[in-house]
mmCIF file of C-alpha atoms in Angstrom:
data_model
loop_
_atom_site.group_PDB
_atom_site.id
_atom_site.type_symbol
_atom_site.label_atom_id
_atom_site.label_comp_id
_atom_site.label_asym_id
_atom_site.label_seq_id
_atom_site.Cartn_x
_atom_site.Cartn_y
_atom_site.Cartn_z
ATOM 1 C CA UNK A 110 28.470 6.511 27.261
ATOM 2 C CA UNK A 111 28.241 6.938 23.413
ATOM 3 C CA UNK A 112 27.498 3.308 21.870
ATOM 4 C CA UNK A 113 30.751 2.549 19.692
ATOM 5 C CA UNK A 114 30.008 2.030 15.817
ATOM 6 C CA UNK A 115 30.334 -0.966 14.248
ATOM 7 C CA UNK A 116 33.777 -1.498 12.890
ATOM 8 C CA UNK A 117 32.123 -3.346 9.440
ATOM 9 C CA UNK A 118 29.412 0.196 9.429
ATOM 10 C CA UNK A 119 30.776 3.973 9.288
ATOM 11 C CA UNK A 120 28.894 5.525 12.297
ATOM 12 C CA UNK A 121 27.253 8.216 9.691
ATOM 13 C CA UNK A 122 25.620 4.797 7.608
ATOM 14 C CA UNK A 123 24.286 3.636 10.801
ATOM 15 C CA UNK A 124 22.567 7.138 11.854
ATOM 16 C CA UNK A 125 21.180 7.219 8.766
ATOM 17 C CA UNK A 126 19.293 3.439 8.937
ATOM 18 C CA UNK A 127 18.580 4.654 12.350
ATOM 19 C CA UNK A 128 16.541 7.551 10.829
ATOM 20 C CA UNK A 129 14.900 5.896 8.397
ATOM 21 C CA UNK A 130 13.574 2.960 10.271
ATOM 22 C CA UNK A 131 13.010 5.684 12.858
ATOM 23 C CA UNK A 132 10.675 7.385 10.268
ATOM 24 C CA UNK A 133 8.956 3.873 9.394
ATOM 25 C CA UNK A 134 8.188 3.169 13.053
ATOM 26 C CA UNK A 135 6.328 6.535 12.926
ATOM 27 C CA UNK A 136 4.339 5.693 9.905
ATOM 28 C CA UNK A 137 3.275 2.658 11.029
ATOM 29 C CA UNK A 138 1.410 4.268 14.342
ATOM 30 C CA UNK A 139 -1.362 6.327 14.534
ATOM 31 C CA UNK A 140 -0.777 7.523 18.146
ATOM 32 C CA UNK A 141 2.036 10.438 19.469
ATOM 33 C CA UNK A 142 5.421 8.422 20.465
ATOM 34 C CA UNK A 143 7.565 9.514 22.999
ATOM 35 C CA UNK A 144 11.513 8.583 23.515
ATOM 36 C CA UNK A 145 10.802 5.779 25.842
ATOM 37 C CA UNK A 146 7.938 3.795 23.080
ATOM 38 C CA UNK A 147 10.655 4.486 20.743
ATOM 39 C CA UNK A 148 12.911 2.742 22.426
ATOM 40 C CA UNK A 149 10.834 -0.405 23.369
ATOM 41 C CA UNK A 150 9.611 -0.612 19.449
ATOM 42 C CA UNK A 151 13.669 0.009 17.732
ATOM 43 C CA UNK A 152 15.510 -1.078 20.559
ATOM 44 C CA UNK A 153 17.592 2.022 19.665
ATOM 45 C CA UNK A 154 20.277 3.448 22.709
ATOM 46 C CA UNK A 155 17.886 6.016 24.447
ATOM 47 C CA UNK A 156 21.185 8.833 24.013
ATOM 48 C CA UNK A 157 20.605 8.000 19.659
ATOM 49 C CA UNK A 158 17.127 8.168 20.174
ATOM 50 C CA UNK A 159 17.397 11.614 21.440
ATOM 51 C CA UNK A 160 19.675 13.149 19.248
ATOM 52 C CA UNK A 161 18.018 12.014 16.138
ATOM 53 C CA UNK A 162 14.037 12.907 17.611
ATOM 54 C CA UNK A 163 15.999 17.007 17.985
ATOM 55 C CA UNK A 164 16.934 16.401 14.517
ATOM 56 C CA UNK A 165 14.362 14.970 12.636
ATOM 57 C CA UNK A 166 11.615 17.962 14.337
ATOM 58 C CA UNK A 167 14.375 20.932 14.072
ATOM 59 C CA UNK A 168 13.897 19.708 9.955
ATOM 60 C CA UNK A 169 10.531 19.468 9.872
ATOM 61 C CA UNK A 170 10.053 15.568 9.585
ATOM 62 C CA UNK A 171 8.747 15.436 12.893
ATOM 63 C CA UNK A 172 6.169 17.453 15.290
ATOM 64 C CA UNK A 173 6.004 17.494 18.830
ATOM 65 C CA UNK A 174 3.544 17.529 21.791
ATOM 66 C CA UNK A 175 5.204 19.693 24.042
ATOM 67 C CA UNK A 176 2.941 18.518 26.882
ATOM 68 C CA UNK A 177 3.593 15.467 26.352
ATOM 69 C CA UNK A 178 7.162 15.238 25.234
ATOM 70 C CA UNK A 179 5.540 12.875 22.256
ATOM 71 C CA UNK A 180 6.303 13.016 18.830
ATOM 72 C CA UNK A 181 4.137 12.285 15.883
ATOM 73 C CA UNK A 182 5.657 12.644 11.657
ATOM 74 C CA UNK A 183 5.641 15.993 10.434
ATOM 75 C CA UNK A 184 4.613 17.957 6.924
ATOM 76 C CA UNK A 185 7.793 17.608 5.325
ATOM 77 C CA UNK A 186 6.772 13.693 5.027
ATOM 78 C CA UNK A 187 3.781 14.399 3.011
ATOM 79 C CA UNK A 188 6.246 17.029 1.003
ATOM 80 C CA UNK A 189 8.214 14.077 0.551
ATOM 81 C CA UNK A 190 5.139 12.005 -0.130
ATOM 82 C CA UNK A 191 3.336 13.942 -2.631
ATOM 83 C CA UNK A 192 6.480 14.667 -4.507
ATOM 84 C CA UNK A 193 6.876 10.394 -5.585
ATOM 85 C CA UNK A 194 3.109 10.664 -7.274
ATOM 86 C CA UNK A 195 3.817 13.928 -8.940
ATOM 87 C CA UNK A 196 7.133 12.489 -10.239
ATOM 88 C CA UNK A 197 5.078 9.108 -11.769
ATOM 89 C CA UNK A 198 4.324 9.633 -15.036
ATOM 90 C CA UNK A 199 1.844 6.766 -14.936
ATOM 91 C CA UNK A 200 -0.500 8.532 -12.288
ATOM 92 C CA UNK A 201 -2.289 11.138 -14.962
ATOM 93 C CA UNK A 202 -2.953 7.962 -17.003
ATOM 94 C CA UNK A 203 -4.356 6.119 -13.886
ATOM 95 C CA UNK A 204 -6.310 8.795 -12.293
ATOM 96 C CA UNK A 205 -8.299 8.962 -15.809
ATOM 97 C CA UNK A 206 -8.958 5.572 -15.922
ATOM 98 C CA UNK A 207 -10.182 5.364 -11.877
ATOM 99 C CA UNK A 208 -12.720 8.344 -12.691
ATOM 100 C CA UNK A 209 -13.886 6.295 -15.751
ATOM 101 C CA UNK A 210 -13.909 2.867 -13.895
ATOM 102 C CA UNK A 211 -15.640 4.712 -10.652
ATOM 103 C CA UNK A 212 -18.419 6.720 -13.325
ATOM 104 C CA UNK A 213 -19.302 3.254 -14.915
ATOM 105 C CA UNK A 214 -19.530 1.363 -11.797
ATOM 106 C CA UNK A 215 -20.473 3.452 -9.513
ATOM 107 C CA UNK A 216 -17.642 1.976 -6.512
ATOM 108 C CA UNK A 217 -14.995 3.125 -5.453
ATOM 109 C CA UNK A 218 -11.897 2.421 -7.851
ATOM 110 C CA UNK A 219 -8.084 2.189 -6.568
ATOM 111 C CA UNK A 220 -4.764 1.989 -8.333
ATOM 112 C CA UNK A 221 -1.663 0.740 -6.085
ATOM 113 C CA UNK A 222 1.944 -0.695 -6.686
ATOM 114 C CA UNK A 223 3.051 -4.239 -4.718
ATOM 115 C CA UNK A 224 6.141 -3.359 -2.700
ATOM 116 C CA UNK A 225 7.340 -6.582 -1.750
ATOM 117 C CA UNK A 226 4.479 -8.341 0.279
ATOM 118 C CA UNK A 227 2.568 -5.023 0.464
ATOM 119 C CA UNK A 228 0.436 -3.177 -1.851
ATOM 120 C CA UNK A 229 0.591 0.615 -1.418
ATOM 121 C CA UNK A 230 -2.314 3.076 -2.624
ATOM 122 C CA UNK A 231 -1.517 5.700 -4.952
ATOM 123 C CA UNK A 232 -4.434 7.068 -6.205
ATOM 124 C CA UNK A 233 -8.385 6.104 -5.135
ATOM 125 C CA UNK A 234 -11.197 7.998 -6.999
ATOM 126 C CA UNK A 235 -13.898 7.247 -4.124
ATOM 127 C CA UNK A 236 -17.493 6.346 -4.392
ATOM 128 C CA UNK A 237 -19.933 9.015 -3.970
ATOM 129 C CA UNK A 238 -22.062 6.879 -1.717
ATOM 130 C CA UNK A 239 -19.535 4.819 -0.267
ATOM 131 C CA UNK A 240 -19.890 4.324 3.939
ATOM 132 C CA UNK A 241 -16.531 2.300 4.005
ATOM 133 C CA UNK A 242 -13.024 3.899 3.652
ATOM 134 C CA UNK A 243 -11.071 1.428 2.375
ATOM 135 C CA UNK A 244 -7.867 2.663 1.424
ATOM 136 C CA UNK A 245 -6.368 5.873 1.579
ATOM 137 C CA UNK A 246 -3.413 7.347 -0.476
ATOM 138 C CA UNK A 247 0.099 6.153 1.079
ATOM 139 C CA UNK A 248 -2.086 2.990 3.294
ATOM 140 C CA UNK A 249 -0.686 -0.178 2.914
ATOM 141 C CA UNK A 250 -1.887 -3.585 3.348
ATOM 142 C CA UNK A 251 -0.688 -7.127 3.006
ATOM 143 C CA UNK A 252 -0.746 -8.177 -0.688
ATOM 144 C CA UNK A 253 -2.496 -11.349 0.427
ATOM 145 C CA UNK A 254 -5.384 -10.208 1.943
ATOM 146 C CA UNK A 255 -6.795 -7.955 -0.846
ATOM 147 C CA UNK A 256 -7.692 -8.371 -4.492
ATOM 148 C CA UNK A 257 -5.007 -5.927 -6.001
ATOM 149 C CA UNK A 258 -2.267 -7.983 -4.279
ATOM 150 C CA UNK A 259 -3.369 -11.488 -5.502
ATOM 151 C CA UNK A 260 -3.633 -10.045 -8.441
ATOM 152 C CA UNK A 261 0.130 -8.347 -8.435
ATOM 153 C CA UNK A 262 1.401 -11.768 -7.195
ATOM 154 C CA UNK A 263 -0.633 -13.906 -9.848
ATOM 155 C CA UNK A 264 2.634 -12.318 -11.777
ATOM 156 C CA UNK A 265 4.701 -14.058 -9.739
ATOM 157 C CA UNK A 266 5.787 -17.593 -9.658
ATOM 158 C CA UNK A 267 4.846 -19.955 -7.024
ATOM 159 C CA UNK A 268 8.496 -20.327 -5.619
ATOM 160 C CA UNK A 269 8.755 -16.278 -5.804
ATOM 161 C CA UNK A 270 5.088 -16.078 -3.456
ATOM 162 C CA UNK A 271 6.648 -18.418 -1.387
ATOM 163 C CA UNK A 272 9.630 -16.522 -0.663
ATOM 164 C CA UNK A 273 7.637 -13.116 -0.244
ATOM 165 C CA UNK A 274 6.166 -14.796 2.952
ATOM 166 C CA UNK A 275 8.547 -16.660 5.275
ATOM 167 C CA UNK A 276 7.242 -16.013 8.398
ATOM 168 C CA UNK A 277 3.311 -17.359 7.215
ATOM 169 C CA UNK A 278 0.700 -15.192 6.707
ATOM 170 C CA UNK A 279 -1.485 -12.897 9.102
ATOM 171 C CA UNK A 280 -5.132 -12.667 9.292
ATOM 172 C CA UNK A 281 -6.717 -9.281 9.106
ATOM 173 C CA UNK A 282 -10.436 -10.799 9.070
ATOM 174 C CA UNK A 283 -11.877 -14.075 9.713
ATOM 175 C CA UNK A 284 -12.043 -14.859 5.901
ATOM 176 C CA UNK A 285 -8.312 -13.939 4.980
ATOM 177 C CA UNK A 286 -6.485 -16.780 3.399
ATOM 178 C CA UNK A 287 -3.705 -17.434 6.040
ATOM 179 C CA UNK A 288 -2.042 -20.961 3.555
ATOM 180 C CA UNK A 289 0.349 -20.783 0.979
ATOM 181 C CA UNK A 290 -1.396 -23.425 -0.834
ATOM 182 C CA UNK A 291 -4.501 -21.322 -0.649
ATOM 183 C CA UNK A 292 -2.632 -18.116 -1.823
ATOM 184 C CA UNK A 293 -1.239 -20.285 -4.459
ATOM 185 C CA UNK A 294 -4.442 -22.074 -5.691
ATOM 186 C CA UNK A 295 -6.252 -18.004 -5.513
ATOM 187 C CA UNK A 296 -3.251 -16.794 -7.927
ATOM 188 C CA UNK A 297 -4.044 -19.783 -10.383
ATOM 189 C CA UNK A 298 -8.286 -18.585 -10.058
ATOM 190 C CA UNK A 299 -6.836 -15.108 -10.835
ATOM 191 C CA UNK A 300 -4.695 -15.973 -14.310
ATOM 192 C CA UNK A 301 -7.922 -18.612 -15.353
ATOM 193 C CA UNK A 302 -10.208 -15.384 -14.835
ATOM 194 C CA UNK A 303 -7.938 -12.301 -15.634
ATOM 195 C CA UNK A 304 -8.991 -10.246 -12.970
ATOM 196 C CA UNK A 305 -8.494 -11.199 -9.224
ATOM 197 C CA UNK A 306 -11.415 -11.278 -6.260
ATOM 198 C CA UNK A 307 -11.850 -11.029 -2.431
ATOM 199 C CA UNK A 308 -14.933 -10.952 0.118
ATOM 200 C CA UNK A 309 -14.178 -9.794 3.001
ATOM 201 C CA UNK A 310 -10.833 -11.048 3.463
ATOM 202 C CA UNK A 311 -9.094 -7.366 4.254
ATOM 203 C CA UNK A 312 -11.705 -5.448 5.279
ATOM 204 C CA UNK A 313 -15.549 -6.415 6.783
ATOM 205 C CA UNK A 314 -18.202 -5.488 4.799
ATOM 206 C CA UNK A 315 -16.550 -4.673 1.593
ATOM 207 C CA UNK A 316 -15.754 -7.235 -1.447
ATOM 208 C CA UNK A 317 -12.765 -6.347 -4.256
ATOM 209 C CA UNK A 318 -11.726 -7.304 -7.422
ATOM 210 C CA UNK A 319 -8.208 -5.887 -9.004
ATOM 211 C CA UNK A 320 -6.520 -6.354 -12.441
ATOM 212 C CA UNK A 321 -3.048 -5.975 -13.226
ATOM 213 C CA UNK A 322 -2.159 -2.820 -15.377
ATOM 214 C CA UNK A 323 -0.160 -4.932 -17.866
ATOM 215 C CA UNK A 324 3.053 -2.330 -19.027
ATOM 216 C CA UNK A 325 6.023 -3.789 -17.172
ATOM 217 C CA UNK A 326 6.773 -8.063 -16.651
ATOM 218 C CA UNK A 327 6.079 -9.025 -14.176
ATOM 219 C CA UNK A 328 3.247 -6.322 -13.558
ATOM 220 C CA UNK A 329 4.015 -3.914 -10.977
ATOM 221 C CA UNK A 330 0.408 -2.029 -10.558
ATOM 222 C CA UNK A 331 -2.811 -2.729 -10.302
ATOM 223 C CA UNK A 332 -6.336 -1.224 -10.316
ATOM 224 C CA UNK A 333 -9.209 -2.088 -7.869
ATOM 225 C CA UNK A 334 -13.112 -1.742 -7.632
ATOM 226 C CA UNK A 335 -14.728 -1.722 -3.803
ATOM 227 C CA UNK A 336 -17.703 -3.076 -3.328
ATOM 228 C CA UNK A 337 -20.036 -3.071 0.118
ATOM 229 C CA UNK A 338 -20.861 -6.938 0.236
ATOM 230 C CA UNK A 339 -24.568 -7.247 0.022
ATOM 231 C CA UNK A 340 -25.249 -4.292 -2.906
ATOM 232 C CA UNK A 341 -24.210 -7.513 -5.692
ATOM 233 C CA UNK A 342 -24.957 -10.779 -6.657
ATOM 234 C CA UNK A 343 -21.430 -12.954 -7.630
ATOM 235 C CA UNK A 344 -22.769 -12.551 -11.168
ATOM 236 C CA UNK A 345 -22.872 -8.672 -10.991
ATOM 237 C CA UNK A 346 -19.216 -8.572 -8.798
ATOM 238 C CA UNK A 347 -17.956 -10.835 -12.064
ATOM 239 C CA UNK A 348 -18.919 -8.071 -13.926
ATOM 240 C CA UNK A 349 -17.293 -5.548 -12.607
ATOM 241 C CA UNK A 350 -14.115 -7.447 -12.520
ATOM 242 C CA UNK A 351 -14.028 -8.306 -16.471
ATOM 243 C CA UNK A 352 -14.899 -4.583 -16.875
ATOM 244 C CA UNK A 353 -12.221 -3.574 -13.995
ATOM 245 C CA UNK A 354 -9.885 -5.840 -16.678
ATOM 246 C CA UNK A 355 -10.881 -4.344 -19.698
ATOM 247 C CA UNK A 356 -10.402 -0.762 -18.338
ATOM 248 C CA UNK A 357 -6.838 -2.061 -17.108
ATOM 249 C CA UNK A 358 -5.939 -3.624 -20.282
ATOM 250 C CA UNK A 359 -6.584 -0.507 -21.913
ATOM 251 C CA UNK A 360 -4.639 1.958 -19.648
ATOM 252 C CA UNK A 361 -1.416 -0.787 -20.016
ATOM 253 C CA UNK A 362 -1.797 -0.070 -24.012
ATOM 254 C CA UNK A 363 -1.625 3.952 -22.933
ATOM 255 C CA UNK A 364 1.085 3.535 -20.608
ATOM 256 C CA UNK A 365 3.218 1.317 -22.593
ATOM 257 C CA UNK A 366 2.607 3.538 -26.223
ATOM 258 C CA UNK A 367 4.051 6.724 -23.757
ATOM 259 C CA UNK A 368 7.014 5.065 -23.722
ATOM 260 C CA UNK A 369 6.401 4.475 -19.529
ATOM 261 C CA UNK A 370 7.527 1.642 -18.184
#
């Protein structure tokens, strides 16, 4: 039997939540789902679950393994995708600066936006010699555990951070900062300095610094250098940062005098 729709929800609101954290259940997996994973990871009736899976791959939004009765997303997400970076005006501004930032350096640079407690990649220029892939455009990651999110909440106030994390916050390595206070007292470093830092704290191996891109309050984006620990000394990582800041201080000016904000 059909479940009955909320009386408070018209049943055509509720399919469409359905599909969309439907959709975000499949972007946060790497392997092929099938009806019954689906329905252990939503908790969606398996009869929904059906009729929206036919759906969703009759429109293109989903592929399927027909051995395997699995489904995995399909191209029209990257369509989708691709179409929210050609549609930001600040990404021609950004990409310029990442090429410069990447050509003086010689590490891989990144710009990203914080969505709530996550930072999401939208452009990466990457190193030519570079035996770590970081980041990826359309990857997220928790905004506490790299450089371009402590340096996105440094924008914040402290009662703001606190509320962005209620339920604590998760470990990715050994070395990410899993306090408030310590979030909190990293922030603080991060305004003192202008520019924000992190070994090893979201990925082994590899050592950030981020600015914030300074054309909208509080700042929304930031740009990052990657940097395989053990190729700098602290001094030479500082360096990079107050030239990461410069750069960003810069492309803010560009932004903000094209009228973008």
């Amino acid at each position: 039997m059909a479940e009955p729709a909320a009386a408070s929800e018209p049943a055509g609101v509720k399919s469409a939540r359905r599909t969309v954290e439907l959709l975000e259940t499949f972007a946060a997996q790497d392997a092929w789902l099938s009806l019954s994973d689906l329905h252990a990871k939503t908790g969606f009736p398996r009869s929904s679950l059906h009729g929206l899976l036919r759906t969703l791959y009759e429109a293109g939004w989903l592929e399927a393994d027909p051995g395997t009765a699995r489904y995995r997303l399909g191209v029209r997400a990257l369509i989708c995708g691709t179409a929210y970076l050609d549609r930001d005006p600040a990404i021609p501004f950004a990409t310029e600066a990442l090429e410069s930032v990447r050509e003086r350096t010689g590490f891989t640079a990144h710009y990203a936006r914080r969505n709530g407690a996550e930072v999401v990649y939208l452009e990466t220029r990457e190193s030519r010699h570079s035996t770590h892939l970081v980041s990826r455009v359309g990857r997220t990651l928790p905004a506490h555990a790299t450089a371009l999110g402590k340096a996105l909440l440094s924008e914040l106030t402290q009662a703001e951070i606190g509320a962005l994390f209620p339920d604590g916050l998760p470990a990715l390595t050994p070395r990410t900062i899993t306090s408030l206070d310590g979030l909190l007292a990293e922030c603080e470093a991060t305004r003192r300095r202008g520019f924000a830092a992190e070994v090893e704290e979201g990925t082994p191996g590899v050592r950030c610094v981020a600015a914030v891109v300074p054309y909208r309050i509080p700042g929304t984006d930031a740009m990052s250098c990657s940097i395989p620990v053990g190729e700098v000394t602290d001094a030479e990582a500082k360096h990079v940062g107050e030239l990461l800041a410069e750069t960003a201080t810069e492309l803010g000016g560009q932004l903000r005098r094209a009228g973008i904000r």
